[in-house]
Every structure is written in C-alpha cells, then in structure tokens.
PDB file of C-alpha atoms in Angstrom:
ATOM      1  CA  UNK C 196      81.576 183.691 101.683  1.00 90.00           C
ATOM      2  CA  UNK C 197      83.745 180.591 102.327  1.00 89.00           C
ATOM      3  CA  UNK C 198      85.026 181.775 105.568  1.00 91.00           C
ATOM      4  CA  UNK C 199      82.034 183.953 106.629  1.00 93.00           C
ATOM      5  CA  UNK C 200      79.695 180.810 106.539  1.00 91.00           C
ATOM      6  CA  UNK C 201      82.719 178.629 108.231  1.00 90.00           C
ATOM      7  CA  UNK C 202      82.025 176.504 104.725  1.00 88.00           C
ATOM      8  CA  UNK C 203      86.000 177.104 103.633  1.00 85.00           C
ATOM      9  CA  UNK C 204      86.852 173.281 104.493  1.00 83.00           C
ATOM     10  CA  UNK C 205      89.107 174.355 107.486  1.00 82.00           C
ATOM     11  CA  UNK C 206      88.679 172.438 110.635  1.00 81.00           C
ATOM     12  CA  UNK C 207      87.465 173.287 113.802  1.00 82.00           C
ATOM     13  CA  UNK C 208      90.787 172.537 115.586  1.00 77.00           C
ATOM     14  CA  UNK C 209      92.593 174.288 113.185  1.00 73.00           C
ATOM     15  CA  UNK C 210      91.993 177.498 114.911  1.00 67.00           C
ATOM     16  CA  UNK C 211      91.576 176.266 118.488  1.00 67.00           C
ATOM     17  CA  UNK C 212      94.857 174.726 119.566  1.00 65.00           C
ATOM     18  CA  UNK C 213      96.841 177.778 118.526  1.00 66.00           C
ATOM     19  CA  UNK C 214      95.833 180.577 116.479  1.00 69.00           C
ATOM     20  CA  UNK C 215      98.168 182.638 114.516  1.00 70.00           C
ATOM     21  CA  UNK C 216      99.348 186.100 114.263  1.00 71.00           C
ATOM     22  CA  UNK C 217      97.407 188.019 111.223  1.00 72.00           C
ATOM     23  CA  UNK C 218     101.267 188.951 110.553  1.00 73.00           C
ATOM     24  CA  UNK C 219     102.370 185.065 111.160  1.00 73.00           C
ATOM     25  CA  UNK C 220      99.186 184.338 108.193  1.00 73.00           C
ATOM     26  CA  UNK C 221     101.488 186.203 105.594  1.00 70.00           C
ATOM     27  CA  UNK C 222     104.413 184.096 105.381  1.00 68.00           C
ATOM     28  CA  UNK C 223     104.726 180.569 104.968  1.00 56.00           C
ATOM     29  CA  UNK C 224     105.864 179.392 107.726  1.00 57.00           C
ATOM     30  CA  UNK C 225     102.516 178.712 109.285  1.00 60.00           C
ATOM     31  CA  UNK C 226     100.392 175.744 107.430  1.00 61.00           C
ATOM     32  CA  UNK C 227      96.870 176.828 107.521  1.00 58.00           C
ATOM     33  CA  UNK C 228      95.354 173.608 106.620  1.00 55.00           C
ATOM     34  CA  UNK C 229      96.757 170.553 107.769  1.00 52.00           C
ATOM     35  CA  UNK C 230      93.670 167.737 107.661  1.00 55.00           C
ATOM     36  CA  UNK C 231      90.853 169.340 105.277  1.00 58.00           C
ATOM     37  CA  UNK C 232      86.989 168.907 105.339  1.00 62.00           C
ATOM     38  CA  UNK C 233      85.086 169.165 102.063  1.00 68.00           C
ATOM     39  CA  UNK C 234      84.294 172.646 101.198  1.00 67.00           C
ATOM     40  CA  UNK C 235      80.278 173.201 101.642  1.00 74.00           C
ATOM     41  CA  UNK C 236      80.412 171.410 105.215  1.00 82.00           C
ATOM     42  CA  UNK C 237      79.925 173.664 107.849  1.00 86.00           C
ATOM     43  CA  UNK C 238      82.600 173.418 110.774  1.00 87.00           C
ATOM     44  CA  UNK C 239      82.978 176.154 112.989  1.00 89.00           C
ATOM     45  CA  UNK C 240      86.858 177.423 113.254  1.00 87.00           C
ATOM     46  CA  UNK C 241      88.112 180.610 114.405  1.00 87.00           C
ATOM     47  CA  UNK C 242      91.341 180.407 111.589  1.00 86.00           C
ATOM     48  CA  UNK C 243      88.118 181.397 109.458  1.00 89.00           C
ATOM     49  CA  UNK C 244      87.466 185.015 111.054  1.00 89.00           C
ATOM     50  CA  UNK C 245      91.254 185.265 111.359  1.00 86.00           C
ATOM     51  CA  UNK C 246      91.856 184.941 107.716  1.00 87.00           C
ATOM     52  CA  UNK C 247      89.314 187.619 107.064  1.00 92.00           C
ATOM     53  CA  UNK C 248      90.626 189.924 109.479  1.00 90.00           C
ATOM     54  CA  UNK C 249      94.057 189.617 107.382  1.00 88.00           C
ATOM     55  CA  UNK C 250      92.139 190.477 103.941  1.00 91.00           C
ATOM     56  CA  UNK C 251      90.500 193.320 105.804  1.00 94.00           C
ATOM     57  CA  UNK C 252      94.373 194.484 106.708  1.00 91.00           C
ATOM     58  CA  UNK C 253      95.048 193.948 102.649  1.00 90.00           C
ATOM     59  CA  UNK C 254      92.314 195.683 101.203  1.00 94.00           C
ATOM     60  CA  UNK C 255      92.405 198.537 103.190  1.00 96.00           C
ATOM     61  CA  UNK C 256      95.758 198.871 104.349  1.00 95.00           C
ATOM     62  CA  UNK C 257      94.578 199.652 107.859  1.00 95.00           C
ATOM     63  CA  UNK C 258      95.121 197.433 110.657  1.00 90.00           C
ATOM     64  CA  UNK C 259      92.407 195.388 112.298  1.00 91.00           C
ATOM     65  CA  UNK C 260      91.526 197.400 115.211  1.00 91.00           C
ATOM     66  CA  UNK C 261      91.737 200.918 113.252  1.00 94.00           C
ATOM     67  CA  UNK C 262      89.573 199.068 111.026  1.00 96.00           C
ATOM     68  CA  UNK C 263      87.223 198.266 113.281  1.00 95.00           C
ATOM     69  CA  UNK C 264      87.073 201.430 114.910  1.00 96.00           C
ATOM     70  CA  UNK C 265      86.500 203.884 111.708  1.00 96.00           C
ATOM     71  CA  UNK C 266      84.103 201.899 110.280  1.00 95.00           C
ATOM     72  CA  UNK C 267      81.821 199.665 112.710  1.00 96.00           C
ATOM     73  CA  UNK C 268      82.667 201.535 116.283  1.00 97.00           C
ATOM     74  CA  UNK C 269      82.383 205.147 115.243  1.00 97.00           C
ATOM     75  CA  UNK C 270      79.167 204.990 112.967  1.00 97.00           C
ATOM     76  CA  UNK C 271      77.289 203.273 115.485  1.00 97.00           C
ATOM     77  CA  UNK C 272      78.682 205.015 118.690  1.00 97.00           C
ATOM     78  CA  UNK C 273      79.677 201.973 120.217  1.00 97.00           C
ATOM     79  CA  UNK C 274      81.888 203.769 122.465  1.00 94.00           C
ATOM     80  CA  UNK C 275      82.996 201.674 124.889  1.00 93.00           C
ATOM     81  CA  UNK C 276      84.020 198.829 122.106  1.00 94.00           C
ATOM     82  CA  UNK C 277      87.849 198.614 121.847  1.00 89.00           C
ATOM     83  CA  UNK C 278      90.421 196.522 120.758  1.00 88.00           C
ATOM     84  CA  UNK C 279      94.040 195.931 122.739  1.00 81.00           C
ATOM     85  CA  UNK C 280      96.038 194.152 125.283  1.00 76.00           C
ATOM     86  CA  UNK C 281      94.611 193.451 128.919  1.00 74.00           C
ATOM     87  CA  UNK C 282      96.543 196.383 129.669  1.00 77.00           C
ATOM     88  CA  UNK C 283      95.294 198.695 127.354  1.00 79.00           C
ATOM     89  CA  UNK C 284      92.156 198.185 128.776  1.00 79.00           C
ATOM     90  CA  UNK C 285      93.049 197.708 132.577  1.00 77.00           C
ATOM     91  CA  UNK C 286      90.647 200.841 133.248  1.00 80.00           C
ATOM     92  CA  UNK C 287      87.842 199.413 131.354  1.00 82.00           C
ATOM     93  CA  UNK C 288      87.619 195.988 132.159  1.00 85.00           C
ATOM     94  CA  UNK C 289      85.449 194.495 135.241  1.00 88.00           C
ATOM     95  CA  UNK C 290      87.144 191.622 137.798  1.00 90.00           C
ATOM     96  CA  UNK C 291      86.206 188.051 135.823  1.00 90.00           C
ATOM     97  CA  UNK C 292      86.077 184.960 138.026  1.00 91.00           C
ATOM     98  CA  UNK C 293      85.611 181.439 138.266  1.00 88.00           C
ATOM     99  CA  UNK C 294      84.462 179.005 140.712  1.00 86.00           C
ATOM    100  CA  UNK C 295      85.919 176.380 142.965  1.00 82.00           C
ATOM    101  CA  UNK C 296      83.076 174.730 144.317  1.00 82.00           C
ATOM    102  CA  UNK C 297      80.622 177.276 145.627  1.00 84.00           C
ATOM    103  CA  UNK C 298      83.029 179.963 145.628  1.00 86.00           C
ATOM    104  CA  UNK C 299      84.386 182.486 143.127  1.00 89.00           C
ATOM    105  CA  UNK C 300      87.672 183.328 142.730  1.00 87.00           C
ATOM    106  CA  UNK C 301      89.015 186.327 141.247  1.00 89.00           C
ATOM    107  CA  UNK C 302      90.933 185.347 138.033  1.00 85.00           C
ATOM    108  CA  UNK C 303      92.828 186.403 135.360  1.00 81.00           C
ATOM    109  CA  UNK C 304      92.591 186.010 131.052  1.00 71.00           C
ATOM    110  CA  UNK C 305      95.505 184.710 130.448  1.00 60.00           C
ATOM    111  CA  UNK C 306      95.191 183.884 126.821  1.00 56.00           C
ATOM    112  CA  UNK C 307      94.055 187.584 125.473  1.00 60.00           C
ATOM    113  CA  UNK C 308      96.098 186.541 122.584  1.00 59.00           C
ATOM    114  CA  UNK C 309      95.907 189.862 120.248  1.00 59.00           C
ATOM    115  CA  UNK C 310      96.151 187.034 117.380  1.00 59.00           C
ATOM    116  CA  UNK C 311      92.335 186.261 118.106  1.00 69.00           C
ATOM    117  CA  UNK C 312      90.894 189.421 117.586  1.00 79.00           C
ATOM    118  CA  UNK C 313      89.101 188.554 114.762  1.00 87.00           C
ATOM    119  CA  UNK C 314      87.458 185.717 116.016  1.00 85.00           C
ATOM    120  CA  UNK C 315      86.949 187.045 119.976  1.00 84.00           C
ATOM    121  CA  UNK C 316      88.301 189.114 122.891  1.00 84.00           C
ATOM    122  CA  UNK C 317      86.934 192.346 121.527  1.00 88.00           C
ATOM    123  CA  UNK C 318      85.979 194.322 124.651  1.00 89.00           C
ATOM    124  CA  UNK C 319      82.446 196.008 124.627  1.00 93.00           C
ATOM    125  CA  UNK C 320      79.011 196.578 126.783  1.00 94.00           C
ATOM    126  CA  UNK C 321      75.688 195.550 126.609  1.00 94.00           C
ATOM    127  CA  UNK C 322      74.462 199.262 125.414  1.00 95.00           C
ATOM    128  CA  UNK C 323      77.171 199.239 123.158  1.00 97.00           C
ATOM    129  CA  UNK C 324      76.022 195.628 121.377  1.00 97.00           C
ATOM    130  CA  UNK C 325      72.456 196.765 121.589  1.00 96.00           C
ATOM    131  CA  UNK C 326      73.209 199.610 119.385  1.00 97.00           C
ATOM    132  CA  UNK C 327      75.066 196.726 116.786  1.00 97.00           C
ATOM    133  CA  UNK C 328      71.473 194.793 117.162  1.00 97.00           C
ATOM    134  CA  UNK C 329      69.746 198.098 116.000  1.00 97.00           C
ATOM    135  CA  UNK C 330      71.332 197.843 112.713  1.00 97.00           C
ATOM    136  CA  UNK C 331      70.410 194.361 112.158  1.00 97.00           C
ATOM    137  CA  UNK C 332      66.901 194.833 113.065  1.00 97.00           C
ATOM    138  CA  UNK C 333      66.426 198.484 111.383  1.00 96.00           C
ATOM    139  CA  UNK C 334      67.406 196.785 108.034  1.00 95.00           C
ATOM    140  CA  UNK C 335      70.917 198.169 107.568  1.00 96.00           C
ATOM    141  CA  UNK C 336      70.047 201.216 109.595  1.00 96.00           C
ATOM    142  CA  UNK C 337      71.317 203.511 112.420  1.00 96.00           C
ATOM    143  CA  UNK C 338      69.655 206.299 113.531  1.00 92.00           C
ATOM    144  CA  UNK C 339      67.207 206.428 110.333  1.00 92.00           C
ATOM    145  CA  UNK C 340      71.357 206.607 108.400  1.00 95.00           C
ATOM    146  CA  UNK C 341      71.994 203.706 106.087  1.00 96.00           C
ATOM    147  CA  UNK C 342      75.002 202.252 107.012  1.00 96.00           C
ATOM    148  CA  UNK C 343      74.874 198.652 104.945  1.00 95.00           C
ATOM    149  CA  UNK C 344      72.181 198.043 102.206  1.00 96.00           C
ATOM    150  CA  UNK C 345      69.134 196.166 103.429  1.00 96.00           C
ATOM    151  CA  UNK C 346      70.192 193.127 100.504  1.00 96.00           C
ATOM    152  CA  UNK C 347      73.711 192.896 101.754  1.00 95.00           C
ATOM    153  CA  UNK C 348      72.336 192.491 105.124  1.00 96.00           C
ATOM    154  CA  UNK C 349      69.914 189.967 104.296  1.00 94.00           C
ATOM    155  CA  UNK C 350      72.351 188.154 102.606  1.00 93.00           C
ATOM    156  CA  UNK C 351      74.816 188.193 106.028  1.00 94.00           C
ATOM    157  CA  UNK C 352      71.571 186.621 107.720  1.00 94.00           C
ATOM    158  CA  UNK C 353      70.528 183.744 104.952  1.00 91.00           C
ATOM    159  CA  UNK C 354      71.888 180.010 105.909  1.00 90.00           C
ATOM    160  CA  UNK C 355      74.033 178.432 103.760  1.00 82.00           C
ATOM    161  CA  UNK C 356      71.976 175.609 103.775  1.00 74.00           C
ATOM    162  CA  UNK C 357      68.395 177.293 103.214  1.00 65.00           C
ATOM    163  CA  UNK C 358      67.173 175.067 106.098  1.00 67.00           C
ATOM    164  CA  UNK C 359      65.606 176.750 109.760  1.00 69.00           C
ATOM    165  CA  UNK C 360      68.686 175.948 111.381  1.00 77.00           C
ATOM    166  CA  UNK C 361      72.070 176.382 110.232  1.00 87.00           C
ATOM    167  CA  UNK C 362      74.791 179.125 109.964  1.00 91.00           C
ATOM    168  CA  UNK C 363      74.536 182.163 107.718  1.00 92.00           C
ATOM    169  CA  UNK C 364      77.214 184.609 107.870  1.00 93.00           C
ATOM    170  CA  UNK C 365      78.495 185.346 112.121  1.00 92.00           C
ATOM    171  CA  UNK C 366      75.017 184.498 112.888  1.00 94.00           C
ATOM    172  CA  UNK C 367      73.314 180.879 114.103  1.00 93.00           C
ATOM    173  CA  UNK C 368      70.290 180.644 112.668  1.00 93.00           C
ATOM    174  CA  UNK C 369      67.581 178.955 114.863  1.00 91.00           C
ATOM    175  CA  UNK C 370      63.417 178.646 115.950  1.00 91.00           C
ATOM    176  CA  UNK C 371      62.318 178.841 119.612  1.00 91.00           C
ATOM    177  CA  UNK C 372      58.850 178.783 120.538  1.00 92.00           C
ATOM    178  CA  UNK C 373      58.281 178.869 116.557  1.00 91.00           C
ATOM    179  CA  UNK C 374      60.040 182.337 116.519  1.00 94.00           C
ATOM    180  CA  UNK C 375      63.090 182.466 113.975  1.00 93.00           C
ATOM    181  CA  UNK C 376      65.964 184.082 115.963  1.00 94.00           C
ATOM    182  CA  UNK C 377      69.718 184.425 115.288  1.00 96.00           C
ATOM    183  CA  UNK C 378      72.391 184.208 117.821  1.00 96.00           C
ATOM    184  CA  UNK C 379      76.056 184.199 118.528  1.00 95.00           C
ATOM    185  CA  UNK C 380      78.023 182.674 121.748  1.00 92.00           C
ATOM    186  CA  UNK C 381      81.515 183.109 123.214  1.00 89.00           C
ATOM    187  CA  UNK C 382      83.372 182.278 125.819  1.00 86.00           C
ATOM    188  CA  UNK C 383      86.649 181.799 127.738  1.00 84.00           C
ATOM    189  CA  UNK C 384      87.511 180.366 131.163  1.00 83.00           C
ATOM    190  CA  UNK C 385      86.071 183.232 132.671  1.00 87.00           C
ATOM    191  CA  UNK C 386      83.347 185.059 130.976  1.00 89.00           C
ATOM    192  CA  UNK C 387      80.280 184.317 128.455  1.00 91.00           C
ATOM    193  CA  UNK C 388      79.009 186.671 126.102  1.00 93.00           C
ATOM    194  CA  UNK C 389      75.596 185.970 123.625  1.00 94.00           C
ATOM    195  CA  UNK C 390      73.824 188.176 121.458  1.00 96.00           C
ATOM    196  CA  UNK C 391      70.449 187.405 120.157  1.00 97.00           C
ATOM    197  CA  UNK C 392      67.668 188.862 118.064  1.00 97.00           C
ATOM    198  CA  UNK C 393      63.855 188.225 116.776  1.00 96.00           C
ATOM    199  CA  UNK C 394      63.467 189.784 113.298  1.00 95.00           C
ATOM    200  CA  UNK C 395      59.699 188.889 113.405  1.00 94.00           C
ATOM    201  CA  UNK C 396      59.336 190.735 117.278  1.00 94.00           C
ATOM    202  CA  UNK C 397      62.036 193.618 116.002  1.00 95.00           C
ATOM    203  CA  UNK C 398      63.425 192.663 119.943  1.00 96.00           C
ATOM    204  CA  UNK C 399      67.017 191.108 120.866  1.00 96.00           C
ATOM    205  CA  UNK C 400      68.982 191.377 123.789  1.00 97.00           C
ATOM    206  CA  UNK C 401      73.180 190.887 124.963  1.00 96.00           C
ATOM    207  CA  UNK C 402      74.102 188.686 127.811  1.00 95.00           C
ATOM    208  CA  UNK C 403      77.471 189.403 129.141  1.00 94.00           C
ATOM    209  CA  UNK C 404      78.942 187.765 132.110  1.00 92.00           C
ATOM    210  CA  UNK C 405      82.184 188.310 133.785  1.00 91.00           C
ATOM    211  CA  UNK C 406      82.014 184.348 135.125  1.00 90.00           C
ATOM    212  CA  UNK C 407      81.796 181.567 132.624  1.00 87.00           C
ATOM    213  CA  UNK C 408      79.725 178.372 133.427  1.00 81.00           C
ATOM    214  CA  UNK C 409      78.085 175.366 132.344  1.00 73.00           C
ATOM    215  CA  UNK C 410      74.520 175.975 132.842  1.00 83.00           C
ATOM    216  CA  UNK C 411      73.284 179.092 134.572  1.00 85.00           C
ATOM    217  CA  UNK C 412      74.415 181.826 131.416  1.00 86.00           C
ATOM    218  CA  UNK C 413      72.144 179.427 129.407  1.00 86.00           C
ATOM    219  CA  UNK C 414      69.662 179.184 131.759  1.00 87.00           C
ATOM    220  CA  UNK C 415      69.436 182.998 131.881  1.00 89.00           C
ATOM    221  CA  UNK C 416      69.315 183.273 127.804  1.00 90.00           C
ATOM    222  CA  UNK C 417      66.967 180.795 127.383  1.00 90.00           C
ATOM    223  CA  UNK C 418      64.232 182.106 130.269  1.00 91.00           C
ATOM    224  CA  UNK C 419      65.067 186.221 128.528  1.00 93.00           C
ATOM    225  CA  UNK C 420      64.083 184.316 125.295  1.00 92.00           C
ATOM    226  CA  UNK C 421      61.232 182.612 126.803  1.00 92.00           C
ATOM    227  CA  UNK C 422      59.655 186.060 128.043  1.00 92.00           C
ATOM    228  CA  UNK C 423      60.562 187.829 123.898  1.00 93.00           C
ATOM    229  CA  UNK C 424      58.755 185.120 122.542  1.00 92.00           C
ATOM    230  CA  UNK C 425      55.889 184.502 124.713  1.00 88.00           C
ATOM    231  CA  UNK C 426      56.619 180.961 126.276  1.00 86.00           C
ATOM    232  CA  UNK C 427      55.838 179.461 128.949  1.00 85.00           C
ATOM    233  CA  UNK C 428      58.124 180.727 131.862  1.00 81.00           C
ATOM    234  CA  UNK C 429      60.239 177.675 133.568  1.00 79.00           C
ATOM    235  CA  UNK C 430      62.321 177.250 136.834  1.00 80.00           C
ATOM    236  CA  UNK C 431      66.011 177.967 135.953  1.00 77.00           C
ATOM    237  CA  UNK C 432      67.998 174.491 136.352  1.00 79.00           C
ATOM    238  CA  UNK C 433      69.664 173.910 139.442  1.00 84.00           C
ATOM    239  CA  UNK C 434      71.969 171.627 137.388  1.00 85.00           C
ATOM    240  CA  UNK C 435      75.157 173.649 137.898  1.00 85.00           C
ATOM    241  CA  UNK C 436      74.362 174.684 142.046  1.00 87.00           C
ATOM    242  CA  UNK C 437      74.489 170.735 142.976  1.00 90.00           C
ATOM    243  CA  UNK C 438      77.379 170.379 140.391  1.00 88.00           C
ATOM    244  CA  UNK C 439      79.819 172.540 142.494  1.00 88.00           C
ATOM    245  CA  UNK C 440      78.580 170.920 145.669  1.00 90.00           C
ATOM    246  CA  UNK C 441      79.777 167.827 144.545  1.00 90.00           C
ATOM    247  CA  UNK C 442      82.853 169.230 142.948  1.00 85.00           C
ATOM    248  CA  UNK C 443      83.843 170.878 146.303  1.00 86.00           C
ATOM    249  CA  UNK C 444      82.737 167.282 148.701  1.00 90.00           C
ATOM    250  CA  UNK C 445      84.994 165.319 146.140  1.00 86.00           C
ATOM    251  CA  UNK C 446      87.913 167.779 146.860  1.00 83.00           C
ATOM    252  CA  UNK C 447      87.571 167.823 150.413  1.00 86.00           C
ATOM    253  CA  UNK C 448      87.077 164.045 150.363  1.00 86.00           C
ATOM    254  CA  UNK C 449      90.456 164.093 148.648  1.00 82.00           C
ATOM    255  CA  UNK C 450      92.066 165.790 151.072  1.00 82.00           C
ATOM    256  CA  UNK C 451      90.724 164.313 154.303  1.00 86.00           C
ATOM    257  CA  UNK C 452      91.820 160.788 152.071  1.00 82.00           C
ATOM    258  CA  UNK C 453      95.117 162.042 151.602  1.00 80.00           C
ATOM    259  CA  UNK C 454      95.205 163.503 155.274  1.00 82.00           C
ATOM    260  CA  UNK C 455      94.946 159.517 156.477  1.00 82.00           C
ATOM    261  CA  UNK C 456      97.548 158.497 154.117  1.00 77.00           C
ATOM    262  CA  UNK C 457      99.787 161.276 155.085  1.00 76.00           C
ATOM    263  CA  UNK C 458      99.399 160.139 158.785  1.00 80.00           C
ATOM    264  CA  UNK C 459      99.984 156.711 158.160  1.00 79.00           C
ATOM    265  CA  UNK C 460     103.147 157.502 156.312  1.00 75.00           C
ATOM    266  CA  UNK C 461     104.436 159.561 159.068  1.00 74.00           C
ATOM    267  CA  UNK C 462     103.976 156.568 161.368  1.00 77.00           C
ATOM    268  CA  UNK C 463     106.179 154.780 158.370  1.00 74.00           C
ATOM    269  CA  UNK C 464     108.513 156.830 158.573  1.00 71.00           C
ATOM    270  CA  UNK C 465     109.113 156.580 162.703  1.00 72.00           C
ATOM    271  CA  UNK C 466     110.969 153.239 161.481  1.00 74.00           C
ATOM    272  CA  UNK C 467     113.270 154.747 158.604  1.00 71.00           C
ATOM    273  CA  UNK C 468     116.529 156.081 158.816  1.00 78.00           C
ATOM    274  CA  UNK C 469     116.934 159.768 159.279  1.00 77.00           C
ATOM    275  CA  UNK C 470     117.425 160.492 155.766  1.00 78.00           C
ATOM    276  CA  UNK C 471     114.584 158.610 154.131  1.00 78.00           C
ATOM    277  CA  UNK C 472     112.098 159.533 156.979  1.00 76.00           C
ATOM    278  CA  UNK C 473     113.060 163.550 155.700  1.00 79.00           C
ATOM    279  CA  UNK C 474     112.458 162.357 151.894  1.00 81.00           C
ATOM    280  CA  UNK C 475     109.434 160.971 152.735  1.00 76.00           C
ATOM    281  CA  UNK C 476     107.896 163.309 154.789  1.00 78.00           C
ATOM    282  CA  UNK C 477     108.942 166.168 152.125  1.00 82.00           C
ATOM    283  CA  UNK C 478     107.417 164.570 149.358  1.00 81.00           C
ATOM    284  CA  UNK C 479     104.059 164.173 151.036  1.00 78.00           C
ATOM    285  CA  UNK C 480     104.279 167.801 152.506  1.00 79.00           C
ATOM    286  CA  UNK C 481     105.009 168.632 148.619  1.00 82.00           C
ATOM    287  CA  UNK C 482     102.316 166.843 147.660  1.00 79.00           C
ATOM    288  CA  UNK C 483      99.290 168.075 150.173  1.00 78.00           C
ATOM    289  CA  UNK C 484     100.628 171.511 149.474  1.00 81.00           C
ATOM    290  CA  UNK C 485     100.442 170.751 145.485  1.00 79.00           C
ATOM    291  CA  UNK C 486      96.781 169.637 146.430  1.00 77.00           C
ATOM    292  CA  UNK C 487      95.625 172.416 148.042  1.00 77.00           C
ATOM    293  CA  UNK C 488      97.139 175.567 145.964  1.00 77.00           C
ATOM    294  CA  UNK C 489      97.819 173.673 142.656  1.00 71.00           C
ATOM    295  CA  UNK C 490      94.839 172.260 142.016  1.00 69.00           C
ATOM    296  CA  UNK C 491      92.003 174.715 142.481  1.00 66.00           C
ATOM    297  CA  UNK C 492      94.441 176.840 139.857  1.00 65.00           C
TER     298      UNK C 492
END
C-alpha cells in the first residue's frame, strides 16, 4: 500500500537519477534509501513501482513482462501492449522526435532502460489503453467478465489522504469543471503519454504522443477534458509556438555572434606566427563546428 500510494518514505530522486535492475534490488549492493521522508508523505518515486515489480517476480516466480502479459495483457486483449528492448519492438514502434526551434528532428530513446519497466517504457496504443479504462469504469469488468472485484478496485482509486486531490493507488486524483477525474502522466525526451477517466460521465480518453513538449500535450488534454465535462471551450496556448521562435533567434544570434568573433580572430591571427595562427584558427573551427552539430543534440 506503501509503495502503491508512493507513501513508503522513499524519495523522489531516489528513483530518478538511476534506477536499478529488479535483479540489482536483490542483493545488497544497491542502497535503496539513502535520505528518507516520513512514511505517510506522499512523494512520487519510480524506486516505488520498481520494488513492486520485484515482489511481483517473488510471489509468482514469473518475470515482470510474462507477468504482465498472462495476467493484465491477455484478459483484456491489449494486444499491441508489450514489454522489451527498443529492438524487440523495432517493428512496432513509430519515429519519436523532438524539436530544435520550429523544427522536429527525428530522435532516438536512448534510456529504454529494461530496469524501468515497472515504473514506464511499456509500449502500447490508444485502443489498447482504452480497453484498460473499460475495466476501471465497468467496476472491475471486461466484457461483462469480472476480472478484479469492484472493492479491490475502489480501493486502487481511494486517496490516501481522503481529500479531492491527492494520490490513490497509480492514479492522481483530481476535480475539473467540478467533475472528479483520475489521471496518470509520463514522459521522456521524446514522447508524452496520459490517461484519464470520469467515473461520474463513465467517459476517459489516452493521449499518446510520439514528441514530448512543454505545453501543447497539455493543452490538448485539458481542451479533450474541457469537451467530457462540459466546459467552456478555450483557445489552445500559443505559449510553446513563440517559445521555439525565441529558442531558434537566440541560437542563430549565437552563431552570427560567434561568426564576428571568429572573423576578428582570423584577422588576429594574420599577425601570429605560423604555428599559433593554425592553433587558433583550429580551435575556433572546433568550436563553431561544436556549435552547430553539438548543441542542437
């Protein structure tokens, strides 16, 4: 219950900097806890969901993903929900991307760390997730087949804190437009993924995006939440757009600055010995070309 509600006293950056192996969380070599919060204060931390994906590995004696797979995948036909390495699921994975400036960029994941598979990087679709918010709408149900008892259930979605906003157990518990909904959020460098539900409109909906951002996934949840509970409809904030305008004007003033200076040092350089006028004129080349590949990476 500890770890479900992110209650256990384990801090947030306990599971953020580096998260272990489920096999690394057996021996003691690896110090779970090294600066504590008191127990019944909620602080979200992803060594929370990993720790429960290792007593899921005890109990069973399955691993994680077959886990996973018998019991949640297979019951609910979430077929195209799997667990592996990027290139396990090379064929099932879209192109994810991020943005310099106005542009985006093809990119890669580079931290689909197997060891976070409890707490992320589980690879699924929207149909997929909207069977998953069937069962928590249908009262433990799938199909008209109980697959979790209605209590047990309502127990997963009750705060730890009995207030209208908190965390109960995976779920963020919150009120918009005086509708109770629940929600969950992830991200990486490249992609955002919510999922959000209405138990009082029996309606929720899955926002995946193969880009990450600041401002426009929320904008998008917040105006699909808008129209499920009624409220008045708002302009989606331009917040982000003018952000990477002025992201990509600073670069290129950076460059055209360094440009000048790069000029002026070559005109240096026209009174330096041979040698030095080379050094010099290699660093800055080093330098502009740093600039202009490096730093957009």
């Amino acid at each position: 219950w500890h770890l479900l509600t992110h209650t256990s006293g384990i801090k947030k950056k306990s599971g953020f900097n580096y998260l272990p192996t489920l096999e690394e969380l057996t021996t003691q070599k690896f110090k779970i806890i090294n600066e504590s919060i008191e127990p019944l204060k909620h602080e979200y931390s992803n060594l929370n969901y990993a720790l429960l994906g290792l007593i899921i590995e005890k109990k069973t004696n399955l691993s994680f993903k077959d886990y996973m797979h018998s019991y949640v995948f297979k019951p609910l036909r979430m077929e195209n929900s799997k667990i592996g390495s990027k290139e396990e699921l090379s064929t099932q994975l879209i192109d994810h991307y991020q943005y310099f400036g106005l542009f985006p960029i093809k990119s890669e994941q580079l931290n689909f760390a197997s060891s976070s598979i409890p707490a992320g990087f589980i690879s699924s679709s929207a149909s997929d997730l909207g069977n998953y918010l069937q069962l928590n709408l249908a009262g433990g149900k799938f199909d008209k087949v109980e697959l979790i008892e209605a209590t047990l259930l309502q127990s997963m979605h009750t705060v730890w804190d009995k207030g209208d906003f908190g965390y109960a157990m995976g779920w963020k518990q919150g009120k918009y437009n005086n509708y109770k909904f629940y929600q969950h959020l992830g991200s990486t460098a490249n992609s955002y993924s919510g999922i959000f539900f209405i138990p009082d409109r029996r309606l929720g909906f899955v926002l995946l995006s193969n880009s990450n951002s600041i401002d426009f996934a929320e904008s998008i949840a917040e105006g699909v939440l808008n129209i499920l509970t009624e409220g008045e409809q708002k302009k989606a904030s331009k917040f982000e757009f003018f952000l990477r305008i002025g992201v990509m004007l600073g670069y290129l003033w950076v460059i055209v600055d360094f440009l000048m200076k790069l000029v002026k040092s070559i005109k240096n350089s026209l009174s330096l010995t041979r040698k030095n006028a080379i050094i010099n004129l290699s660093v800055c080349i080093a330098k502009l070309i740093a600039l202009i590949i490096k730093f957009p990476m």
